[in-house]
């Protein structure tokens, strides 16, 4: 017996003897990708995770007026293991970034990152601060950037819909989390004399071995 | 005490100095100025200790010439002159004079101006200052902060570790000659940000192409990172911070705590945070627990340390106003008010009448919405997850909408200016404010009380929890609603009046329970008092001419005469102080924020020991901290 196929005219499928008559009007045909993405994009579980002022606007977005639940995103999980979206809502400091990276590594795939606000995007008003990381994208892959200081709840909702659009375009065939091999793990930075990004350790070693050629650091440590 | 003296004669370059000679720029700055006249109280101190030890300091307060005697002076001030509480302690780096000055402000709890005294140590870390923690336990975190940022050491401090940065960080970042990785100049605007000029990314200018600065020759292979220092070891040993006896772990394990069945229990050390739903942001608590009972607790701060003060000293005076919004980001305009009042005092200007009313209206609306938020999230911590908070966020949103329509932003209002405010209320906005104040908010508060005040579960969970006595609260420099909940009517609006608060008829509510329940109820009472102030202000504002919101001309570039001031206001969280030092230039020489959230946390350890873990969460909620202000 022939399989039902998506390229068959819908009338033919409806009238196929294998489809019971009471379901005749309830048949629809789609691709697996669409069905998969349709479900995923409407049931994101963001991580309950706030960093700074932007987190207040994130809470307001989740509250009754803006009501994140309309989009099926309201289930904030405090544990990274149950979350698939990290909203970096606030200033990323050097002292905090090891924990953020660790949280990201603990999130299961598929996982997404939204950089909410100027600070998470680039360091924002505090960029030149000695304890501030110039944007979370120095460490994590960011899917959506939301400008603003802080972004209004509407802006955050807009960011969510942008992420939904992005999810819609993903295909089961190419997504990384069904591929073979290890999941990507971002090395957790180390707090030394300053923040040490382990991905750059070769460069750091090279400079240590050639101290004369290294450009003099603009700060003269006093201790 | 906050008088300003006109610029003595310390001109500073208006333009950022050429980058080639930044060192020369620093030595230009020499904010030594006219000496303060001693107040009668200071005379008493001088008579007691002699003129060799007590000398008038530049601009404000007196100088204790021998740092080793600071504790004696403090003890005298506390016990003989009745300055019971240490309001503020900070440091200033006088590079040109090779000295680090430690500045103390102490206050009478009955009110009045704070008394300022200072001492100086050389910058080479050869001299330690006696810690004031035995006299004022509230000095604990402040001294750690000074150690962390300036490298000044304090002898006999119970726990002198870095507090905002991590152990092992290179250098003392707040010193004048310490430069951040992206350093470009001493004053803004920086060349690279000049419109029409080259917009070079900061990353393109710096050696590591990032905001880091590793010392030359640093080898990661041999480096052992230990950012937490010895925090776990110190918790195993127990410890004696101030007169608080915490037994070491061994004896604690033998003593059966919190178990009525006579079972022997083990103690463990657990980390809560910095990512934890109950810690109100990125706070980390390290707790030693015996079963459910907390036997010791230490806080790890700094996860939101955004270098507010360092950036503030690069900014121009005007630049700093929007930054103050981001201190305690729930109540931006209350912070702005403290800062502009401080700068106005130094400049010797006064805002117009209408601007004063607008400021008070904004500050009191801010207090109401902040208390709504605090109560909502206290209930969250109690386990009433989100339902009460949703009610109060709805009300808060209405106030925020008014803020937005007047100032253009929901939270970061950037509304106040030196000598006035940025925009006037339109008649419609005034009508909206009246509708909120006379109709909507009182009913919302009634509803809040009906919902919560007599709730049996809330009472069971909060009465008697997190108690702290009045004496200890004062010693810990606790301020704000938490202090008034133990029966101390200390409110800067009355204790050291500012703006036009002396015109209004309102009470400072006090309660005597000193527990979480009273800290909740005092906030409700304060909201009602704020409504009283608002009603009067909204009635009186019509007598002022509309549109008259700025004294003098609007200016972008302010020169503040050389001087110092400590300006403080009562924000919803407590006493917010700004210690400002000007050298006559266009940016602050020193910009220190005395934040109540930060100092209130000092008492957290004593409040939680002996309580259950779940109660620690509630106690933290009742202190109502905002991490932006804690870590700055
Ligand atoms: S972008 Fe603005 S509002 Fe958001 S965390 Fe940074 S300073 Fe705060």
Coordinates of C-alpha atoms in Angstrom, one line a residue, chain B residues 165-555:
Chain B
X165 CA 37.3 42.0 43.8
X166 CA 38.7 38.5 44.3
X167 CA 41.7 37.4 46.2
X168 CA 44.7 37.5 43.9
X169 CA 43.5 40.5 41.8
X170 CA 46.5 42.6 40.7
X171 CA 46.7 46.0 42.3
X172 CA 44.5 48.4 44.3
X173 CA 42.1 49.6 41.6
X174 CA 40.8 52.8 43.2
X175 CA 44.2 54.4 43.6
X176 CA 44.6 57.4 41.4
X177 CA 47.6 56.0 39.5
X178 CA 46.0 52.5 38.9
X179 CA 44.6 52.4 35.4
X180 CA 42.0 50.1 34.0
X181 CA 42.8 48.2 30.8
X182 CA 40.7 50.6 28.7
X183 CA 42.3 53.7 30.3
X184 CA 42.2 56.6 27.9
X185 CA 42.4 59.7 29.9
X186 CA 41.6 61.2 33.3
X187 CA 38.5 63.0 32.2
X188 CA 35.7 62.4 29.9
X189 CA 34.8 63.0 27.1
X190 CA 37.6 60.8 25.8
X191 CA 39.0 61.7 22.4
X192 CA 37.8 58.4 20.8
X193 CA 34.2 59.3 21.7
X194 CA 34.2 62.7 20.2
X195 CA 31.4 62.9 17.6
X196 CA 32.8 63.3 14.1
X197 CA 36.1 62.0 15.3
X198 CA 37.3 58.5 14.9
X199 CA 35.1 55.9 16.7
X200 CA 37.7 53.5 17.6
X201 CA 36.7 50.5 19.6
X202 CA 38.3 50.3 22.9
X203 CA 39.4 46.8 22.0
X204 CA 41.5 48.2 19.2
X205 CA 43.5 50.4 21.4
X206 CA 44.7 48.0 24.2
X207 CA 47.5 45.5 24.2
X208 CA 45.3 42.4 24.9
X209 CA 42.5 43.5 22.7
X210 CA 40.2 43.0 25.6
X211 CA 39.5 44.5 29.0
X212 CA 42.3 42.7 30.7
X213 CA 45.7 43.6 31.9
X214 CA 47.9 40.7 32.9
X215 CA 51.2 41.7 34.5
X216 CA 54.2 41.2 32.2
X217 CA 55.8 37.8 32.5
X218 CA 52.6 36.3 33.9
X219 CA 52.7 32.5 33.3
X220 CA 49.4 30.7 33.7
X221 CA 51.1 27.3 33.9
X222 CA 52.5 28.0 37.3
X223 CA 49.8 30.2 38.6
X224 CA 47.4 28.8 41.3
X225 CA 44.2 30.6 41.3
X226 CA 42.4 30.9 44.6
X227 CA 39.8 33.6 44.2
X228 CA 37.9 32.8 47.3
X229 CA 40.9 33.0 49.6
X230 CA 40.6 31.2 52.8
X231 CA 36.9 31.7 53.3
X232 CA 36.1 28.0 53.9
X233 CA 39.0 27.6 56.3
X234 CA 37.9 30.6 58.2
X235 CA 34.5 29.2 58.5
X236 CA 35.8 25.9 59.8
X237 CA 37.6 27.8 62.5
X238 CA 34.6 29.7 63.5
X239 CA 35.6 33.1 64.5
X240 CA 35.0 36.1 66.6
X241 CA 33.9 39.0 64.6
X242 CA 33.0 41.8 67.0
X243 CA 31.5 40.4 70.2
X244 CA 29.9 37.6 68.1
X245 CA 31.2 34.2 69.3
X246 CA 31.0 31.6 66.6
X247 CA 32.3 28.2 67.8
X248 CA 34.7 26.4 65.6
X249 CA 33.3 23.5 63.6
X250 CA 34.6 20.8 65.9
X251 CA 32.9 21.9 69.1
X252 CA 29.9 22.8 67.0
X253 CA 29.6 19.3 65.8
X254 CA 29.6 17.9 69.3
X255 CA 27.1 20.3 70.5
X256 CA 23.8 19.1 69.3
X257 CA 22.2 22.1 67.8
X258 CA 18.7 22.2 66.5
X259 CA 18.0 18.5 67.3
X260 CA 15.6 17.7 70.1
X261 CA 16.0 14.0 69.7
X262 CA 19.6 14.0 71.0
X263 CA 21.0 12.8 67.7
X264 CA 24.5 13.7 66.9
X265 CA 24.6 15.8 63.7
X266 CA 27.4 16.8 61.3
X267 CA 27.9 20.3 60.1
X268 CA 28.4 21.1 56.4
X269 CA 29.3 24.2 54.5
X270 CA 27.1 25.1 51.6
X271 CA 27.2 27.8 49.0
X272 CA 24.1 29.6 48.1
X273 CA 24.4 31.8 45.1
X274 CA 25.5 33.7 43.2
X275 CA 23.0 32.1 41.0
X276 CA 20.2 31.3 43.3
X277 CA 16.5 32.3 43.0
X278 CA 16.3 33.7 46.5
X279 CA 19.4 35.9 46.7
X280 CA 17.9 38.9 45.0
X281 CA 20.6 39.0 42.3
X282 CA 24.1 37.9 42.4
X283 CA 24.8 37.6 46.1
X284 CA 26.6 34.6 47.4
X285 CA 26.1 33.3 50.9
X286 CA 28.4 30.7 52.3
X287 CA 26.5 29.0 55.1
X288 CA 27.7 26.5 57.7
X289 CA 24.7 24.4 58.6
X290 CA 23.8 21.8 61.2
X291 CA 20.8 20.1 59.8
X292 CA 18.6 23.0 59.0
X293 CA 20.1 25.4 61.4
X294 CA 22.7 28.0 60.4
X295 CA 25.7 28.0 62.6
X296 CA 27.7 30.5 60.6
X297 CA 27.2 32.6 57.5
X298 CA 29.5 34.7 55.4
X299 CA 28.7 36.8 52.4
X300 CA 30.7 37.0 49.2
X301 CA 30.0 40.2 47.4
X302 CA 31.3 41.8 44.3
X303 CA 29.5 39.8 41.6
X304 CA 28.0 43.0 40.4
X305 CA 30.9 45.3 41.1
X306 CA 30.7 47.6 38.2
X307 CA 33.4 50.1 39.3
X308 CA 30.9 52.9 39.8
X309 CA 33.3 54.9 41.8
X310 CA 36.3 54.6 39.4
X311 CA 34.1 55.5 36.4
X312 CA 32.6 58.3 38.5
X313 CA 36.0 59.9 39.0
X314 CA 36.6 59.9 35.2
X315 CA 33.1 61.3 34.5
X316 CA 32.3 64.9 34.5
X317 CA 30.0 66.0 37.3
X318 CA 27.0 66.0 35.1
X319 CA 27.8 62.6 33.6
X320 CA 27.4 61.0 37.0
X321 CA 23.7 61.7 37.3
X322 CA 22.5 58.8 35.0
X323 CA 25.0 56.5 36.7
X324 CA 23.5 57.1 40.1
X325 CA 20.2 55.8 38.6
X326 CA 22.0 52.5 38.2
X327 CA 23.1 52.2 41.8
X328 CA 19.9 51.1 43.4
X329 CA 18.1 50.5 40.2
X330 CA 14.7 50.1 41.7
X331 CA 14.7 53.7 43.0
X332 CA 16.8 55.7 40.6
X333 CA 15.5 59.1 41.4
X334 CA 16.1 58.8 45.1
X335 CA 19.7 58.3 44.3
X336 CA 19.9 61.2 41.9
X337 CA 18.5 63.4 44.6
X338 CA 21.3 62.6 47.0
X339 CA 24.0 63.2 44.4
X340 CA 22.6 66.5 43.1
X341 CA 22.1 67.8 46.6
X342 CA 25.7 67.1 47.3
X343 CA 27.0 68.8 44.3
X344 CA 24.6 71.8 44.8
X345 CA 26.0 72.2 48.3
X346 CA 29.5 72.4 46.9
X347 CA 28.5 74.8 44.1
X348 CA 26.5 76.9 46.6
X349 CA 23.3 76.9 44.5
X350 CA 19.7 76.1 45.3
X351 CA 17.1 74.7 43.1
X352 CA 13.9 76.6 42.4
X353 CA 10.8 76.1 44.5
X354 CA 9.0 74.1 41.8
X355 CA 12.0 71.9 41.3
X356 CA 12.1 71.1 45.0
X357 CA 8.5 70.1 44.9
X358 CA 9.0 68.0 41.8
X359 CA 12.0 66.3 43.4
X360 CA 10.0 65.5 46.5
X361 CA 7.1 64.1 44.5
X362 CA 9.4 61.9 42.5
X363 CA 11.4 60.7 45.5
X364 CA 8.3 59.8 47.5
X365 CA 6.6 58.1 44.5
X366 CA 9.9 56.2 44.2
X367 CA 9.7 55.2 47.9
X368 CA 6.2 53.8 47.4
X369 CA 7.0 51.8 44.3
X370 CA 10.2 50.5 45.9
X371 CA 8.3 49.3 49.0
X372 CA 5.7 47.6 46.8
X373 CA 8.5 45.8 45.1
X374 CA 10.2 44.9 48.4
X375 CA 7.1 43.5 49.9
X376 CA 6.1 41.6 46.8
X377 CA 9.5 39.9 46.7
X378 CA 9.6 39.3 50.5
X379 CA 6.5 37.3 50.0
X380 CA 8.2 35.5 47.1
X381 CA 11.0 34.5 49.5
X382 CA 8.4 33.3 51.9
X383 CA 7.2 30.9 49.3
X384 CA 4.1 32.7 48.1
X385 CA 5.6 32.5 44.7
X386 CA 4.7 35.4 42.5
X387 CA 1.0 36.0 43.4
X388 CA 1.5 38.9 45.8
X389 CA 4.4 40.2 43.7
X390 CA 2.1 40.3 40.6
X391 CA -0.4 42.4 42.4
X392 CA 2.2 44.9 43.5
X393 CA 4.1 45.0 40.2
X394 CA 0.8 46.0 38.6
X395 CA 0.6 49.0 41.0
X396 CA 4.3 49.8 40.6
X397 CA 3.8 49.8 36.8
X398 CA 1.3 52.6 37.1
X399 CA 3.8 54.7 39.0
X400 CA 6.5 53.8 36.5
X401 CA 4.3 54.9 33.7
X402 CA 4.1 58.3 35.2
X403 CA 7.8 58.4 35.5
X404 CA 8.1 57.4 31.9
X405 CA 5.7 60.1 30.7
X406 CA 7.6 62.8 32.6
X407 CA 11.2 61.7 32.2
X408 CA 11.2 59.5 29.2
X409 CA 12.4 56.3 30.9
X410 CA 10.8 53.8 33.2
X411 CA 13.7 53.1 35.5
X412 CA 16.8 55.1 34.5
X413 CA 15.1 58.5 34.7
X414 CA 18.1 60.9 34.6
X415 CA 15.7 63.5 35.8
X416 CA 17.4 65.8 38.3
X417 CA 19.9 68.4 37.4
X418 CA 22.2 70.7 39.4
X419 CA 19.8 73.5 40.4
X420 CA 16.6 71.9 39.1
X421 CA 15.1 69.1 37.2
X422 CA 15.0 68.2 33.5
X423 CA 11.3 68.5 32.8
X424 CA 8.2 69.9 34.3
X425 CA 5.0 68.0 34.8
X426 CA 2.3 69.0 32.4
X427 CA -1.2 69.6 33.9
X428 CA -2.3 66.2 32.7
X429 CA 0.7 64.5 34.3
X430 CA -0.1 66.4 37.5
X431 CA -3.7 65.2 37.3
X432 CA -2.5 61.7 36.8
X433 CA -0.2 62.0 39.8
X434 CA -3.1 63.2 41.9
X435 CA -5.3 60.4 40.8
X436 CA -2.7 57.9 41.8
X437 CA -1.9 59.5 45.1
X438 CA -5.5 60.4 46.2
X439 CA -7.3 57.4 44.7
X440 CA -5.4 54.5 43.5
X441 CA -2.4 53.9 45.7
X442 CA -4.3 54.3 49.1
X443 CA -6.6 51.6 48.0
X444 CA -3.8 49.4 46.8
X445 CA -2.2 49.7 50.2
X446 CA -5.4 48.9 51.9
X447 CA -5.7 45.8 49.7
X448 CA -2.1 44.9 50.5
X449 CA -2.8 45.0 54.2
X450 CA -6.0 43.0 53.9
X451 CA -4.2 40.4 51.9
X452 CA -1.1 40.1 54.1
X453 CA -1.0 41.8 57.4
X454 CA -3.1 39.3 59.3
X455 CA -2.3 36.3 57.3
X456 CA -1.6 33.4 59.6
X457 CA 1.1 31.8 57.6
X458 CA 3.0 35.1 57.1
X459 CA 2.8 35.7 60.8
X460 CA 4.0 32.2 61.7
X461 CA 6.9 32.5 59.3
X462 CA 8.1 36.0 60.2
X463 CA 7.3 36.9 63.8
X464 CA 10.5 36.6 65.9
X465 CA 12.6 35.7 62.9
X466 CA 15.8 37.6 62.2
X467 CA 15.6 39.7 65.4
X468 CA 18.2 42.2 66.1
X469 CA 18.2 44.5 69.1
X470 CA 18.3 48.3 68.8
X471 CA 21.7 48.6 70.3
X472 CA 23.2 46.1 67.9
X473 CA 21.4 47.6 65.0
X474 CA 22.9 51.0 65.8
X475 CA 26.3 49.6 66.3
X476 CA 26.1 47.8 62.9
X477 CA 25.2 51.1 61.2
X478 CA 21.9 49.7 60.1
X479 CA 19.7 52.4 58.5
X480 CA 16.4 52.6 56.8
X481 CA 13.2 50.7 57.5
X482 CA 15.2 47.9 59.2
X483 CA 16.4 50.3 61.9
X484 CA 13.0 51.9 62.4
X485 CA 11.5 48.4 62.9
X486 CA 13.5 48.1 66.1
X487 CA 12.2 51.4 67.5
X488 CA 14.9 53.8 66.5
X489 CA 13.2 56.8 64.7
X490 CA 16.3 57.6 62.6
X491 CA 15.3 59.0 59.2
X492 CA 17.5 61.4 57.4
X493 CA 14.5 63.4 56.3
X494 CA 14.2 64.4 60.0
X495 CA 17.6 63.7 61.4
X496 CA 19.5 65.8 59.0
X497 CA 16.8 67.5 56.9
X498 CA 17.4 68.2 53.2
X499 CA 15.4 69.7 50.4
X500 CA 12.0 70.9 51.6
X501 CA 11.1 68.0 53.9
X502 CA 10.9 70.4 56.9
X503 CA 7.7 71.9 55.3
X504 CA 5.6 68.8 55.4
X505 CA 3.7 67.3 58.2
X506 CA 4.5 63.6 58.4
X507 CA 5.6 61.1 61.0
X508 CA 8.5 58.7 61.2
X509 CA 6.8 55.5 62.0
X510 CA 8.6 53.1 64.4
X511 CA 7.8 49.6 65.5
X512 CA 9.5 47.7 68.2
X513 CA 9.5 44.0 67.1
X514 CA 12.8 44.1 65.2
X515 CA 11.9 41.0 63.3
X516 CA 10.9 40.3 59.7
X517 CA 7.3 40.9 60.4
X518 CA 7.9 44.4 61.6
X519 CA 10.2 45.1 58.8
X520 CA 7.3 44.3 56.5
X521 CA 4.8 46.4 58.5
X522 CA 7.1 49.4 58.8
X523 CA 7.2 49.6 55.0
X524 CA 3.5 49.7 54.8
X525 CA 3.4 52.5 57.4
X526 CA 6.1 54.4 55.5
X527 CA 4.1 54.1 52.3
X528 CA 1.2 55.8 54.0
X529 CA 3.5 58.6 55.3
X530 CA 4.8 59.0 51.8
X531 CA 1.3 59.5 50.6
X532 CA 0.8 62.2 53.2
X533 CA 3.8 64.0 52.0
X534 CA 2.7 63.6 48.4
X535 CA -0.8 64.9 49.2
X536 CA 0.7 68.1 50.6
X537 CA 3.2 68.5 47.9
X538 CA 0.7 68.0 45.2
X539 CA -1.5 70.6 46.8
X540 CA 1.2 73.1 47.3
X541 CA 2.9 72.8 43.9
X542 CA 0.3 74.9 42.2
X543 CA 1.5 77.9 44.1
X544 CA 4.8 77.7 42.2
X545 CA 5.1 79.0 38.7
X546 CA 4.9 76.3 36.1
X547 CA 8.0 75.8 34.0
X548 CA 10.3 77.4 36.6
X549 CA 12.4 74.3 37.0
X550 CA 16.0 75.3 36.7
X551 CA 17.9 77.8 38.8
X552 CA 20.3 79.7 36.6
X553 CA 21.2 78.6 33.1
X554 CA 21.2 75.1 31.9
X555 CA 24.8 74.0 31.6

